[in-house]
Structure formats: C-alpha cells, structure tokens
Short mmCIF file of C-alpha atoms in Angstrom, two decimals:
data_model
loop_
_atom_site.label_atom_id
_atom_site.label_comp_id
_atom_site.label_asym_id
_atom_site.label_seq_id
_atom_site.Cartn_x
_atom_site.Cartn_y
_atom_site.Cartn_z
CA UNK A 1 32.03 -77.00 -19.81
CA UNK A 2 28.76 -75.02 -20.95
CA UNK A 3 28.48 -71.80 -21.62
CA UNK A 4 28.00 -69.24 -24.54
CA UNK A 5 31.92 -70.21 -26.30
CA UNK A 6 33.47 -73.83 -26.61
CA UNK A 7 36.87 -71.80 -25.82
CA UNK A 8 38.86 -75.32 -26.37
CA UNK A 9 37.50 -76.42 -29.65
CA UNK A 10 35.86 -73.95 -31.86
CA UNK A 11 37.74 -71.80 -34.59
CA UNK A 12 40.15 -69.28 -32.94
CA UNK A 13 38.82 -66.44 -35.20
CA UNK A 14 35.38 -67.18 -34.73
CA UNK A 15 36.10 -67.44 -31.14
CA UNK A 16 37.39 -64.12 -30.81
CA UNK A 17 35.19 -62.33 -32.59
CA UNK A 18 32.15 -63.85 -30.31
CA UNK A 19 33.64 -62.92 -27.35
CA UNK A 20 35.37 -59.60 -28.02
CA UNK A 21 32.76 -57.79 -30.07
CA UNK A 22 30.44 -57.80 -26.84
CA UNK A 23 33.47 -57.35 -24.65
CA UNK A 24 34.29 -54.01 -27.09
CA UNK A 25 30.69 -52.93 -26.96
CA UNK A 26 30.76 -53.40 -22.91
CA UNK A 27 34.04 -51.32 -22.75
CA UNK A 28 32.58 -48.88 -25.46
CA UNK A 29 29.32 -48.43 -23.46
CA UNK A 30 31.69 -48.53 -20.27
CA UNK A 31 33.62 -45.23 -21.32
CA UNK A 32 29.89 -43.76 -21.96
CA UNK A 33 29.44 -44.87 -18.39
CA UNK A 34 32.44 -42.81 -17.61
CA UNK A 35 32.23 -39.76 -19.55
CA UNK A 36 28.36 -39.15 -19.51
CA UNK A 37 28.70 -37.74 -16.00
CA UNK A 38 30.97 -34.86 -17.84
CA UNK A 39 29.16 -34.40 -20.43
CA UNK A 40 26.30 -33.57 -18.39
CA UNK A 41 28.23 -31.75 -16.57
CA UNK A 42 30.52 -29.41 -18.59
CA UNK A 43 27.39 -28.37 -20.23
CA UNK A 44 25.68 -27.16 -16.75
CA UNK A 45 25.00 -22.99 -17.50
CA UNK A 46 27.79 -20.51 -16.12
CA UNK A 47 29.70 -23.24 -14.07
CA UNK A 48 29.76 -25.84 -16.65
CA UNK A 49 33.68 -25.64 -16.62
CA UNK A 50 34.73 -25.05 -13.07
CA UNK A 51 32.65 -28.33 -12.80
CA UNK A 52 33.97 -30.20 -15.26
CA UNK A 53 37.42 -29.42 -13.95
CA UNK A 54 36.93 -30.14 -10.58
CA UNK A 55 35.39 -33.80 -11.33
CA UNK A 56 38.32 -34.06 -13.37
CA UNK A 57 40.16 -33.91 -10.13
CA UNK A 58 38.39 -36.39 -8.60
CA UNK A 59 39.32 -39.36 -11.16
CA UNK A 60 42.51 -40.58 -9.61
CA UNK A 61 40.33 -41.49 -6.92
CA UNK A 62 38.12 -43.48 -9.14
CA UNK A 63 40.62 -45.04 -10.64
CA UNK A 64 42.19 -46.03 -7.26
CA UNK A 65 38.95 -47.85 -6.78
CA UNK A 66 39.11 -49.27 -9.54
CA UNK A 67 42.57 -50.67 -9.39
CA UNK A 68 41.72 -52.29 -6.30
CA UNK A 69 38.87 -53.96 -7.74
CA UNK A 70 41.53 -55.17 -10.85
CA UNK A 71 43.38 -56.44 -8.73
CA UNK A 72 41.85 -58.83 -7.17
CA UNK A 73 39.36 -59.92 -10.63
CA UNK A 74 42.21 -59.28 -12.74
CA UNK A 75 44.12 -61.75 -11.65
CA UNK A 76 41.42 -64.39 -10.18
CA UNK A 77 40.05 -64.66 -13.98
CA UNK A 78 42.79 -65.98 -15.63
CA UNK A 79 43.90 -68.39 -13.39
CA UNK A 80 40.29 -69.38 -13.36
CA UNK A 81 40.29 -69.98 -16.87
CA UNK A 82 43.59 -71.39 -16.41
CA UNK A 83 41.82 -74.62 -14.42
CA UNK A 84 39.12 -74.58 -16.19
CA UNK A 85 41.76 -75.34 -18.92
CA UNK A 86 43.12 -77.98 -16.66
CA UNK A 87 39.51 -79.26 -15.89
CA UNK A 88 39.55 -78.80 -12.40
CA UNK A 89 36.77 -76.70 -11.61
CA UNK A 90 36.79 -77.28 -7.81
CA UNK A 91 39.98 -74.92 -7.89
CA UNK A 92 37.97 -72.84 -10.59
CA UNK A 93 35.65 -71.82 -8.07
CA UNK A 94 37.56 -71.47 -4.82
CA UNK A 95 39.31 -68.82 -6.52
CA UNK A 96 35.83 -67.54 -7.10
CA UNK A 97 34.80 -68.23 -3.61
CA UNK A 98 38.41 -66.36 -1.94
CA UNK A 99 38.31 -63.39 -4.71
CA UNK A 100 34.56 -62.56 -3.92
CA UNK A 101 34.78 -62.17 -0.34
CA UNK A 102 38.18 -60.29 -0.73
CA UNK A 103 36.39 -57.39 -3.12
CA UNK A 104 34.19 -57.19 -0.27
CA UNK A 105 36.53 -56.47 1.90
CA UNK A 106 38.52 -54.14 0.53
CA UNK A 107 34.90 -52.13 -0.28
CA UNK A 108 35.05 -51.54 3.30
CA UNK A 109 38.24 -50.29 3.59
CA UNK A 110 38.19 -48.06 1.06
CA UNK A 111 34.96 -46.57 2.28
CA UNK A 112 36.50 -45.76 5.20
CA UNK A 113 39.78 -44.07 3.80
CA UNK A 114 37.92 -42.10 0.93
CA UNK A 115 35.50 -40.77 3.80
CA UNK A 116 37.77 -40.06 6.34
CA UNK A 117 40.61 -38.51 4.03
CA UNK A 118 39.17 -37.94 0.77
CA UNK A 119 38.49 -33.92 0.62
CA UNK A 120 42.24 -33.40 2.01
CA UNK A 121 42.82 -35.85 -0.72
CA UNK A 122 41.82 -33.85 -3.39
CA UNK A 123 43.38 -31.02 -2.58
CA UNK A 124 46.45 -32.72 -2.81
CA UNK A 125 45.55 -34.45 -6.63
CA UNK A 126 45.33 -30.60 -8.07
CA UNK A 127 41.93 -29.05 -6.61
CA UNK A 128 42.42 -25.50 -6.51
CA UNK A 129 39.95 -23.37 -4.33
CA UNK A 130 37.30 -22.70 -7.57
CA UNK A 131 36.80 -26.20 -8.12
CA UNK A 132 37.07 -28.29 -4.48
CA UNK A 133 33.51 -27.70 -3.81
CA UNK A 134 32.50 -29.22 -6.82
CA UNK A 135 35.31 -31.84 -6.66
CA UNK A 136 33.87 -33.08 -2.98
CA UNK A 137 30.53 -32.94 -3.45
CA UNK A 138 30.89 -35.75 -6.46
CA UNK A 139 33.52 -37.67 -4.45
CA UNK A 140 31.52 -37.57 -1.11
CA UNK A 141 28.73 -39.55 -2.71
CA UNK A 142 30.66 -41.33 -5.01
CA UNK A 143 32.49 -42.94 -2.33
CA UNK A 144 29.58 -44.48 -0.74
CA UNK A 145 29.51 -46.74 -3.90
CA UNK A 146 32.52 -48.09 -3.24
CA UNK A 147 31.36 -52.04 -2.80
CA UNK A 148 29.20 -51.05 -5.79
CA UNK A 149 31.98 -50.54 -8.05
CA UNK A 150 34.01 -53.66 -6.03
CA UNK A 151 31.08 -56.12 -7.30
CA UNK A 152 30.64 -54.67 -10.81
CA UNK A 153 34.43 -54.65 -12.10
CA UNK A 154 35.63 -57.07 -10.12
CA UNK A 155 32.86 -59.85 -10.76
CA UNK A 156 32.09 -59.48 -14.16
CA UNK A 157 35.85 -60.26 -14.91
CA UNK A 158 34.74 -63.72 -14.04
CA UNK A 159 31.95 -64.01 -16.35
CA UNK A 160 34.03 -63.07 -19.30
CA UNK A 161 36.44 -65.65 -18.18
CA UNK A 162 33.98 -68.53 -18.59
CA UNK A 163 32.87 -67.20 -21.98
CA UNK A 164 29.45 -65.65 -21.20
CA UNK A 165 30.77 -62.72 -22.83
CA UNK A 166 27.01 -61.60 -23.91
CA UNK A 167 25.69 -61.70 -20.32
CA UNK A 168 29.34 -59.55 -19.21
CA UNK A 169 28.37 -57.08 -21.76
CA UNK A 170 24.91 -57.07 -20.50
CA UNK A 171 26.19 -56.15 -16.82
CA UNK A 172 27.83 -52.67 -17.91
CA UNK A 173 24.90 -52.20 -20.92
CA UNK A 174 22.14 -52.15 -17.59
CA UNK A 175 24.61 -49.95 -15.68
CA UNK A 176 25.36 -47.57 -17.89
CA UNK A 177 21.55 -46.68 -19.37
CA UNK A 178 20.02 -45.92 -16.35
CA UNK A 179 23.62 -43.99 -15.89
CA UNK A 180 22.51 -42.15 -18.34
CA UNK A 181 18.26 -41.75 -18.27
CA UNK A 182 19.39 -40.88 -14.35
CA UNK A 183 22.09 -37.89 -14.41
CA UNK A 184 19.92 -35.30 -16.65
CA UNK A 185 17.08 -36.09 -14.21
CA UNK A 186 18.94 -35.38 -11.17
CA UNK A 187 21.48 -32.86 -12.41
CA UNK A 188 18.93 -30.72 -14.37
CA UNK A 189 15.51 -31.59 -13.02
CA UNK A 190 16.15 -32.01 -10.16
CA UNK A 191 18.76 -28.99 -9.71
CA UNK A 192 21.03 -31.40 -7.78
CA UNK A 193 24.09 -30.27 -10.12
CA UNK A 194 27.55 -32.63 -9.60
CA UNK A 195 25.97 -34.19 -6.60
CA UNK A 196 23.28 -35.46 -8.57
CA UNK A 197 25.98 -37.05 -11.02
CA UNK A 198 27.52 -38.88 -8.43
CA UNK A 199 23.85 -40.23 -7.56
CA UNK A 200 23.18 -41.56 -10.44
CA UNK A 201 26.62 -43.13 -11.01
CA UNK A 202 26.47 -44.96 -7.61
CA UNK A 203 22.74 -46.33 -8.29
CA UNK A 204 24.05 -47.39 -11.53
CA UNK A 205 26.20 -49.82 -10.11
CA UNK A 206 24.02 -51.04 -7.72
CA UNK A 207 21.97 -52.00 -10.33
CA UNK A 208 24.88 -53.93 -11.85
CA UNK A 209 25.85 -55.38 -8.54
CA UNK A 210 23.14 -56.87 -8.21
CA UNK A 211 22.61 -58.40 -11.77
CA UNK A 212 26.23 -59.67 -11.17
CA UNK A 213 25.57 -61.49 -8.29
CA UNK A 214 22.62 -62.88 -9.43
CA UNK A 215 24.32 -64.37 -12.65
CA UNK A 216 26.96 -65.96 -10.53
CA UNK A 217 24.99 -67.43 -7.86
CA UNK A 218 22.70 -69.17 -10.29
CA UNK A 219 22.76 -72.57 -12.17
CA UNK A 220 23.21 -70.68 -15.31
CA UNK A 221 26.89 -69.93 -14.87
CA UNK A 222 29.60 -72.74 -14.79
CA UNK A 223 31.46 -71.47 -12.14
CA UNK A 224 29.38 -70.52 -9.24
CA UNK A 225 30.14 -68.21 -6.19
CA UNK A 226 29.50 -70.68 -3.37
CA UNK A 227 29.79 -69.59 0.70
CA UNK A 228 32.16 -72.75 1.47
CA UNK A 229 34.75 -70.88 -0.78
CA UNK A 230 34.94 -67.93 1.08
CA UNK A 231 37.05 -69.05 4.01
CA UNK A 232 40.56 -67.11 2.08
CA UNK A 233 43.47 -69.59 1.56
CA UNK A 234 46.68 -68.30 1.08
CA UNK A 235 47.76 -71.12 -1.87
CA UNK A 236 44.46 -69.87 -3.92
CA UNK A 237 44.39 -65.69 -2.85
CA UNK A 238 48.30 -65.04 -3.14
CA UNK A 239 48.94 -66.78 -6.78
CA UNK A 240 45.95 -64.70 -7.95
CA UNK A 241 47.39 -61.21 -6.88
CA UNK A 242 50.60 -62.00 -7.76
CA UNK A 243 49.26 -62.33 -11.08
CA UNK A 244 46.93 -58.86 -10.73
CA UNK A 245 49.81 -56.75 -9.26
CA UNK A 246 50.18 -55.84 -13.14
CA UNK A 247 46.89 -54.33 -13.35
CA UNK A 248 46.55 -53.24 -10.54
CA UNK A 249 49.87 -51.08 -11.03
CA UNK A 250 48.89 -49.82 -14.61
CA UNK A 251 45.55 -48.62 -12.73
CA UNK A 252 46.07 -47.08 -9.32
CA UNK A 253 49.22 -45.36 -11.49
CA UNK A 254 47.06 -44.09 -13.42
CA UNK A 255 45.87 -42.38 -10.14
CA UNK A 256 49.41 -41.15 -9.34
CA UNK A 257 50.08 -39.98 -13.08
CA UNK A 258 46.92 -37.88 -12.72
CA UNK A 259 48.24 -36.10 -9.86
CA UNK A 260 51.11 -35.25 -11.12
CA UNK A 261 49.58 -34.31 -14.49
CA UNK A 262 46.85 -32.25 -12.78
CA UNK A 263 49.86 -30.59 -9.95
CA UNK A 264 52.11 -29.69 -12.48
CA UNK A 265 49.44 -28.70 -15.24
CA UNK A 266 47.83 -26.20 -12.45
CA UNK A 267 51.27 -24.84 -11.87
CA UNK A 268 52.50 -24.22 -15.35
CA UNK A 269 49.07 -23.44 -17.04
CA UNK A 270 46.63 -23.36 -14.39
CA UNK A 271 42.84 -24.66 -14.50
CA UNK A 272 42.28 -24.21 -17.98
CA UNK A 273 45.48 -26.56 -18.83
CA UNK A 274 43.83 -29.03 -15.90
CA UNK A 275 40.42 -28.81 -17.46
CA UNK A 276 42.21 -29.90 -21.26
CA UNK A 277 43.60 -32.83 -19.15
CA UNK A 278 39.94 -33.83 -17.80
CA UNK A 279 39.15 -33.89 -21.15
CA UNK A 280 42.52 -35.98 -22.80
CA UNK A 281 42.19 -38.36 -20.16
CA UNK A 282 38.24 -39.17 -21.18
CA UNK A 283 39.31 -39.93 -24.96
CA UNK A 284 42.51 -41.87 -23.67
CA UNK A 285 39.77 -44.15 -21.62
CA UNK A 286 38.18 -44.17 -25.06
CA UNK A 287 41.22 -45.40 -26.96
CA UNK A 288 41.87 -47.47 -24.11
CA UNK A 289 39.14 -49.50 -23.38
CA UNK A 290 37.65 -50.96 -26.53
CA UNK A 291 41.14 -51.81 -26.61
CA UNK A 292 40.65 -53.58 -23.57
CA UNK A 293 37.80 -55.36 -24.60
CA UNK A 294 39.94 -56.75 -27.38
CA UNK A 295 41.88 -58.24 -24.52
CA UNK A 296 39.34 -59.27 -22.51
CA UNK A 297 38.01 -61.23 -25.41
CA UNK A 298 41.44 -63.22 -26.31
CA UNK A 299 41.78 -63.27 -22.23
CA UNK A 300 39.72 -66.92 -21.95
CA UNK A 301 40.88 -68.33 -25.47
CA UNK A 302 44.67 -67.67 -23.97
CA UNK A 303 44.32 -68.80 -20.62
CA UNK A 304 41.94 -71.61 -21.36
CA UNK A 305 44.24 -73.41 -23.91
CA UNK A 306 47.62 -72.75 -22.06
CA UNK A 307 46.02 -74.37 -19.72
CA UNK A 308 44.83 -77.43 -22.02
CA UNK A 309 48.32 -77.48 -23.92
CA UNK A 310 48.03 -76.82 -26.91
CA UNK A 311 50.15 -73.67 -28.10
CA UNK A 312 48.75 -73.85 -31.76
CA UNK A 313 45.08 -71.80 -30.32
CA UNK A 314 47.95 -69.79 -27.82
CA UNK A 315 49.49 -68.40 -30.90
CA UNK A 316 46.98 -67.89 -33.52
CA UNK A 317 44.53 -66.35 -30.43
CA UNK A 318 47.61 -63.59 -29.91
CA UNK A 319 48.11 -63.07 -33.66
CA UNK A 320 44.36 -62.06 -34.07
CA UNK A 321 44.43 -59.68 -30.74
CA UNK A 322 47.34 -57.90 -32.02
CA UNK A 323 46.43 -57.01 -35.72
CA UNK A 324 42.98 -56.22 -34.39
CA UNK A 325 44.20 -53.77 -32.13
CA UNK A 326 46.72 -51.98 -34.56
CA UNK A 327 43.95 -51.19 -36.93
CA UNK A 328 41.48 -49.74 -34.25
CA UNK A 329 44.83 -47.74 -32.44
CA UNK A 330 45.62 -45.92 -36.17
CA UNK A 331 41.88 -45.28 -37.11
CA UNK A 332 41.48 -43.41 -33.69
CA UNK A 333 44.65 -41.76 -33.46
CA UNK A 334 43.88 -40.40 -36.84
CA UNK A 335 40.63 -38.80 -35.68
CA UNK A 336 42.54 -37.65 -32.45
CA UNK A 337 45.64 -35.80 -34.48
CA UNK A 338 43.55 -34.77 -37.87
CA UNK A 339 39.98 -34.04 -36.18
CA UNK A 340 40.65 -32.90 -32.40
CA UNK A 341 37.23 -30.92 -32.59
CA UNK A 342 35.27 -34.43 -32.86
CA UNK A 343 36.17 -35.43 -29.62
CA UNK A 344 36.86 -31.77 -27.58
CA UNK A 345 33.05 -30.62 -28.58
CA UNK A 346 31.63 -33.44 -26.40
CA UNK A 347 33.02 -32.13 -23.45
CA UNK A 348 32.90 -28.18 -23.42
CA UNK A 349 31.71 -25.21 -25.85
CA UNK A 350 34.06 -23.02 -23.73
CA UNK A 351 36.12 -21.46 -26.56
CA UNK A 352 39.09 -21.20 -24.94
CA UNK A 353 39.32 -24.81 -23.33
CA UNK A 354 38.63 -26.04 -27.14
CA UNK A 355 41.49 -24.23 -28.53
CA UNK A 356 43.52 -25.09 -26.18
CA UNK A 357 42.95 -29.00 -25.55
CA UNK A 358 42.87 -29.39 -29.59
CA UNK A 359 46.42 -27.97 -29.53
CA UNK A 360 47.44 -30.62 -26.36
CA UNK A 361 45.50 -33.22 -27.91
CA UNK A 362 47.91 -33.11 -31.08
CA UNK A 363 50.65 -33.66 -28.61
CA UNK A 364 49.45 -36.46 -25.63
CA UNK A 365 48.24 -38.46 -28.41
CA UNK A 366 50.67 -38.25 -30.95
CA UNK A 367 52.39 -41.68 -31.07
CA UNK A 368 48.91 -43.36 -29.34
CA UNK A 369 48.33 -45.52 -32.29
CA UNK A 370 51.87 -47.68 -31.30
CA UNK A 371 50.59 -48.62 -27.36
CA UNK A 372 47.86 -51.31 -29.04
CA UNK A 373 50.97 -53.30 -29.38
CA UNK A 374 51.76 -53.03 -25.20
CA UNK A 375 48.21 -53.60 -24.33
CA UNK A 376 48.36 -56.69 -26.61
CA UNK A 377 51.46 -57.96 -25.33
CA UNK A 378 51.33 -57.44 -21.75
CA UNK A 379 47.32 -58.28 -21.33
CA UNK A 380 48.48 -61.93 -23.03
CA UNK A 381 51.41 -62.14 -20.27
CA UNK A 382 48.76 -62.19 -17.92
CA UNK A 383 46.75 -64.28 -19.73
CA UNK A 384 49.39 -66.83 -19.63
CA UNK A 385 49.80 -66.32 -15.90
CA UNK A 386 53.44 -64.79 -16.38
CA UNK A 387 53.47 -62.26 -13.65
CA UNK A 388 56.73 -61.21 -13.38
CA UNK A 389 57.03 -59.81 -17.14
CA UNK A 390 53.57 -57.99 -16.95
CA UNK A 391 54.44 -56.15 -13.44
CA UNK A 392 57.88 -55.25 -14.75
CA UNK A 393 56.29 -53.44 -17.94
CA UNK A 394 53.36 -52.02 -15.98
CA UNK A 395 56.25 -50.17 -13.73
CA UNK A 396 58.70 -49.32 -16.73
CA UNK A 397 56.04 -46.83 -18.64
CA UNK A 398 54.69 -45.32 -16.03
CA UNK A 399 56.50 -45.45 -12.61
CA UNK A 400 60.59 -45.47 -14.62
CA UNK A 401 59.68 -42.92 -17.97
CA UNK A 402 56.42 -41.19 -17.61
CA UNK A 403 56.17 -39.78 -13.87
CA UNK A 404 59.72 -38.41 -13.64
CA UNK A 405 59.11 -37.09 -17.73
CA UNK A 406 56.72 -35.04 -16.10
CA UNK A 407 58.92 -32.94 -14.12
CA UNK A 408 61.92 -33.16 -16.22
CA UNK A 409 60.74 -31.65 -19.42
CA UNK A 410 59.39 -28.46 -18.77
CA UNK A 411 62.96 -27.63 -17.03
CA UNK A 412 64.30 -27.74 -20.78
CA UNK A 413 61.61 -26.43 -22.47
CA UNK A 414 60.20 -22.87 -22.95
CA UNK A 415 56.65 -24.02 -23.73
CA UNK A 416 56.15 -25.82 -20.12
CA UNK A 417 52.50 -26.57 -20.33
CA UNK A 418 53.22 -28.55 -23.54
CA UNK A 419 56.17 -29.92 -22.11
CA UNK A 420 54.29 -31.54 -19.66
CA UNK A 421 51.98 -33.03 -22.22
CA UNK A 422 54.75 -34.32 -24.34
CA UNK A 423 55.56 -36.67 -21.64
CA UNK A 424 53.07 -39.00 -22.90
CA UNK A 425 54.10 -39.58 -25.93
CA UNK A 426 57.91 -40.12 -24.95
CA UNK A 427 57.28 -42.47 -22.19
CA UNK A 428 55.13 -44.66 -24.45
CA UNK A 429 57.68 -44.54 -27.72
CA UNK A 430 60.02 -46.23 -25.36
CA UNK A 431 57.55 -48.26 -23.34
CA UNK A 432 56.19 -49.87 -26.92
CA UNK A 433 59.97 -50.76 -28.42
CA UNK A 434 60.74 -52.65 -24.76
CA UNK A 435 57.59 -54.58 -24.71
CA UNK A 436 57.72 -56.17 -28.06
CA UNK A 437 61.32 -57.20 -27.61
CA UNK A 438 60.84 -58.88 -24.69
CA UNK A 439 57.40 -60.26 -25.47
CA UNK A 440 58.68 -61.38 -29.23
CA UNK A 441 62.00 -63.24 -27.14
CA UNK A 442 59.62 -64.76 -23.66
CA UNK A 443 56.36 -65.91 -26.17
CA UNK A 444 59.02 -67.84 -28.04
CA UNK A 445 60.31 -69.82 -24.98
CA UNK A 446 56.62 -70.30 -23.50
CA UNK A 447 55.15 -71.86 -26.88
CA UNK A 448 58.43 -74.20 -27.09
CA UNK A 449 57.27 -75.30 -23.18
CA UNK A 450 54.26 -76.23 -23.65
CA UNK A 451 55.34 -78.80 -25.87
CA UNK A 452 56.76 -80.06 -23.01
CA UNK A 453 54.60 -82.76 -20.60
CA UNK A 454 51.59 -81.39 -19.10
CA UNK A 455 52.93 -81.62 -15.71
CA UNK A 456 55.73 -78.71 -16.92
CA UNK A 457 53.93 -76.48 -18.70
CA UNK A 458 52.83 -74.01 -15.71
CA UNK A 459 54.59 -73.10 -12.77
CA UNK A 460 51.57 -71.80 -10.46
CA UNK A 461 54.13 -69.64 -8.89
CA UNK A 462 55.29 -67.80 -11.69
#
C-alpha cells in the first residue's frame, strides 16, 4: 500500500511519532475549533457570561452529534486498517463505501430531531430562563450543520487509518482557521452575537466536508469512497458498529453526564456553578483530545499489524502510546491543580466565575493525570477490534460510577456544589484501577493468539 507511513515495516517509534504528532496538532487545533466560539463569546460586553453559559448548555447536543458520527468512523477505521492488514482492500473499501452513506444518513435524522425538539431539549440539559435565548439561537443554526459535522469527524477517521495522517491534520487545520478569522467577523462586526458563532462554526465544516470528500474520492488516497459500495450490507455495517458502540457510548455519555452535571449544578449552585462547568468541560476536551490524537496515531500501527500477525509491532506500538500519554496527562494536570488561572482567564474576566471555577477546577481534575492510562488501554481494545472489553469500560466510568456519583454525593456532603464536582475524580480513580487489570490480563492472551495460525488470530465477530 502507498501512502504517507509504511505502517507494516518501518520502525514502531518512528512510526508513531509521524503519525501522532499531526494527529496531536489536529486534535490540539480541534479543541481551538471548539473553544474559540467561547472565547469569543464570554468576552461579548455586559452579556459575555449569560452567553457563555447558555452555549455551555448546548454542548451535550454537540457531542450527541458527534457520537453519532464516532460511531459509525470509529469503528469503520479500524477494521479498515484491520484488512488492509490482511491485504484485502476490496473489504477495505466496502466498509468505506457502507460507513459513508450511513453518516449521511444519520445527518438527516438528526437534522430532523435537533429541529423539531431541540429548544425543549435544552431546557431539559440545564437552560434556565437567562440563558435559553442564547442557548437556541447557537443550537438553531448549529443544527443545520449537522451532515457537516457527519462528513468531517466521521471521514477523516478514515484517512488517519490509511496513514495520511498529514492530510487528516490538514482537514481540521482548514476548518478550524476560517473558524476562527470567521466568528470575530460575524459576532463583533457584524453584531450577529452567538448566532454569528454558530455561523461560522457550521461554514467551517463545510469547508472541511468538502476537502474530505475530495481527498477520498481521488487517486491520491488508497482506499477510495466508490458509489458501488454504498448499497449497506449487514456482514460489513454491523461488525463495524459493534466495534464503535464503545465510542460512541463514551461520547453521547458525555451528553448525558452534561445534563446531569449542568441539572444538578443549577440546582445546588445555580448559573454561576453551570458557567464553571462550561468552562471545566473546555480544558477536559483539552486534556482529552491531544490525548486522543496519541491514539489516533497508534490506531493504524495496532490495527494494521494485528491484522498482518505479528504481535512484536502490537506490543511495542502500545508501550510507546502509553508512556507518551502519562507524561502529557501529569504535565497538564499540573498546570490544571497548581495554575487554574492559566486556563480560567481564557474563558471569562468575570471575577466571580474565576474564583469560583479555580476552586472546582482543583477538584474535577484532581486525579486527571491517571485516565491517560484508560484512554490508552481501551482506544488499543478497539484498535484490536475487541469490542466487548471497550463497551464494557466505556459503560463502567460513566453510566455504573460517575452518573449515579452525581446524585449521591451531595446527599452526604455539606458543600453540595463541590460534591457534585468531586464525582469526577472518584468515578475515574476506580474506572483507571479496572481498566489496567483487565487490559494487563486480556493483552496477554491476545499477543499469545496471534502466534497462533493466521486463520485464528481474529474472530470478525468479536
């Protein structure tokens, strides 16, 4: 195969470092993406935190969106890279072919929903009556961009799986600069205020969109997106969301954790303590997705030589991912516990949101620096097409510990608000200890099976 990475021959280390460090500077420019939209906006003159809040609200929506588009890429790409592995790229791109025209489809339905439902919608994720006017009028427009988003997220996982990590990082690098020469141009020049935020997120995408399916359609990529591949087969679409349930659940429950961070949040310490969580929630996608990128990197090298046998690039590709995400986690949960201020200034000058989110900071993020170890370990179950492990630990820390932590605490403490917070870093202390044990105990078997004849070494059902 051709492309930017020789995924089945060339040193391990070198390997990763090609295709995370622009995978790490996509997710990097990605939460810039994300967060320039607040930034703009908490700094708007005498509503500058109503409307920061009130977008906050409006994030487990986005991230519902997102999940959905996970789900389908997030599983499609790996078992991609899987046959590529196996050299059968015919398979290769009818997952392509099945996952493309399924993104597309779901764009529609979500349009619909988000339309039809989606003010009522945020009134039920923690809008309060000061900030649902500013909370629709970005959601309204954002949801229009719906396919947008689809396209973008979904497609691009497919061009990282082939190892054209340089032209993956150059899909979100395109999005997110006009992103951000667009929103002070139609938020502040143009007077449009959160509404013009949401315009120049959705045009954004477009513009990825349609750099996305230009890549793919071309000669230049190895697997192509090709019309006779769109007719969905159940043997090719149900293996890959099997394998993105895992995702998808850590994503769209992200959705559902917001809601009940931002419900309980507004009920114990009301929009200020909502407005601190707007603001924890944009460093966590911070902490999060360079982390990502790490994983998006090792993501081919995995799935490429699990598929090609030979558990010698399986193991030292893992090693690498997971000491390189320990030593980012620690550097940036130092800044986060020791330096709040650094990261709280972006967002507001209101002096009473910064005193207060430095103070919640301190406690979401406290044991942050251990969850590089679950990303690592679950985002290489996937990798190695092992659903079953990666959807059990996606619903253990946040569906079994951290959703019913959020209610329980504040009955036993007297600090609620806090209470509430401190659910984070509970859920993920226990989370972290589970995943390694069974990850340390299941890598060992799947390395000793692969050592096994060819013909034994993946159960496409798993």
């Amino acid at each position: 195969m051709k492309n930017e990475a020789n995924l089945g021959s060339e040193s391990v280390g070198k390997l990763l470092f090609k295709l995370s460090l622009p995978a790490i500077v996509a997710q990097l420019i990605n939460v810039m993406y994300n967060m320039v939209d607040r930034m703009y906006i908490g700094h708007i003159p005498n509503v500058g935190a109503s409307a920061l809040t009130g977008v906050g609200v409006t994030m487990p929506v986005i991230m519902a969106i997102s999940a959905f588009a996970a789900l389908v890429s997030m599983g499609g790409a790996p078992r991609s890279s899987i046959m590529m592995g196996k050299n059968d790229k015919e398979h290769a791109e009818q997952i392509l072919g099945n996952c493309t025209i399924l993104l597309f489809a779901l764009a529609l339905i979500l349009t619909i929903v988000f339309m039809l439902y989606g003010k009522s919608i945020l009134m039920l994720f923690g809008a309060s009556d000061t900030t649902i006017g500013f909370a629709w009028d970005y959601m309204r427009i954002y949801t229009l961009g719906t396919l947008f988003v689809q396209i973008s997220l979904g497609l691009n996982a497919f061009i990282t799986s082939q190892g054209y990590a340089k032209t993956s990082m150059m899909t979100v690098l395109i999005g997110a600069c006009c992103n951000i020469i667009l929103d002070p141009i139609f938020i502040f020049v143009f007077d449009m205020g959160v509404a013009g935020a949401a315009w120049a997120t959705i045009l954004s995408q477009a513009v990825s969109s349609i750099w996305v399916l230009k890549f793919l359609f071309s000669e230049k990529s190895f697997l192509r997106i090709k019309p006779k591949y769109f007719k969905l087969s159940a043997r090719v679409v149900l293996p890959c969301l099997a394998l993105g349930l895992s995702p998808f659940i850590m994503q769209f429950t992200e959705s559902v954790i917001s809601v009940c961070f931002n419900t309980s949040l507004l009920k114990y310490g009301g929009d200020i303590a909502v407005g601190a969580m707007t603001i924890l929630t944009s460093v966590m996608q911070f902490s999060m997705l360079p982390l990502q990128g790490l994983t998006q990197g090792a993501q081919p090298i995995i799935s490429f030589n699990y598929g090609a046998g030979n558990a010698d690039r399986v193991k030292k590709a893992f090693k690498l991912l997971l000491i390189s995400c320990l030593v980012y986690s620690t550097a940036l949960w130092a800044i986060a516990i020791f330096l709040p201020q650094v990261f709280i200034g972006i967002f507001t000058n209101d002096a009473q949101l910064m005193v207060f989110s430095e103070k919640a900071m301190r406690v979401y993020m406290a044991v942050s620096l251990m969850f590089s170890a679950q990303i690592a370990c679950q985002q290489t179950f996937i990798a190695l097409g092992n659903a079953k492990a990666s959807i059990f630990l996606a619903l253990l820390r946040k569906v079994l510990l951290l959703i019913p932590l959020i209610f329980v605490l504040p009955m036993f403490m007297s600090d609620q608000t806090m209470a509430v917070f401190m659910a984070e870093p509970i859920a993920d202390f226990i989370a972290v200890s589970v995943t390694v044990t069974m990850f340390t105990i299941s890598f060992r078997k799947l390395i000793n099976k692969m050592n096994q004849p060819i013909k034994e070494q993946l159960d496409p059902a798993c």
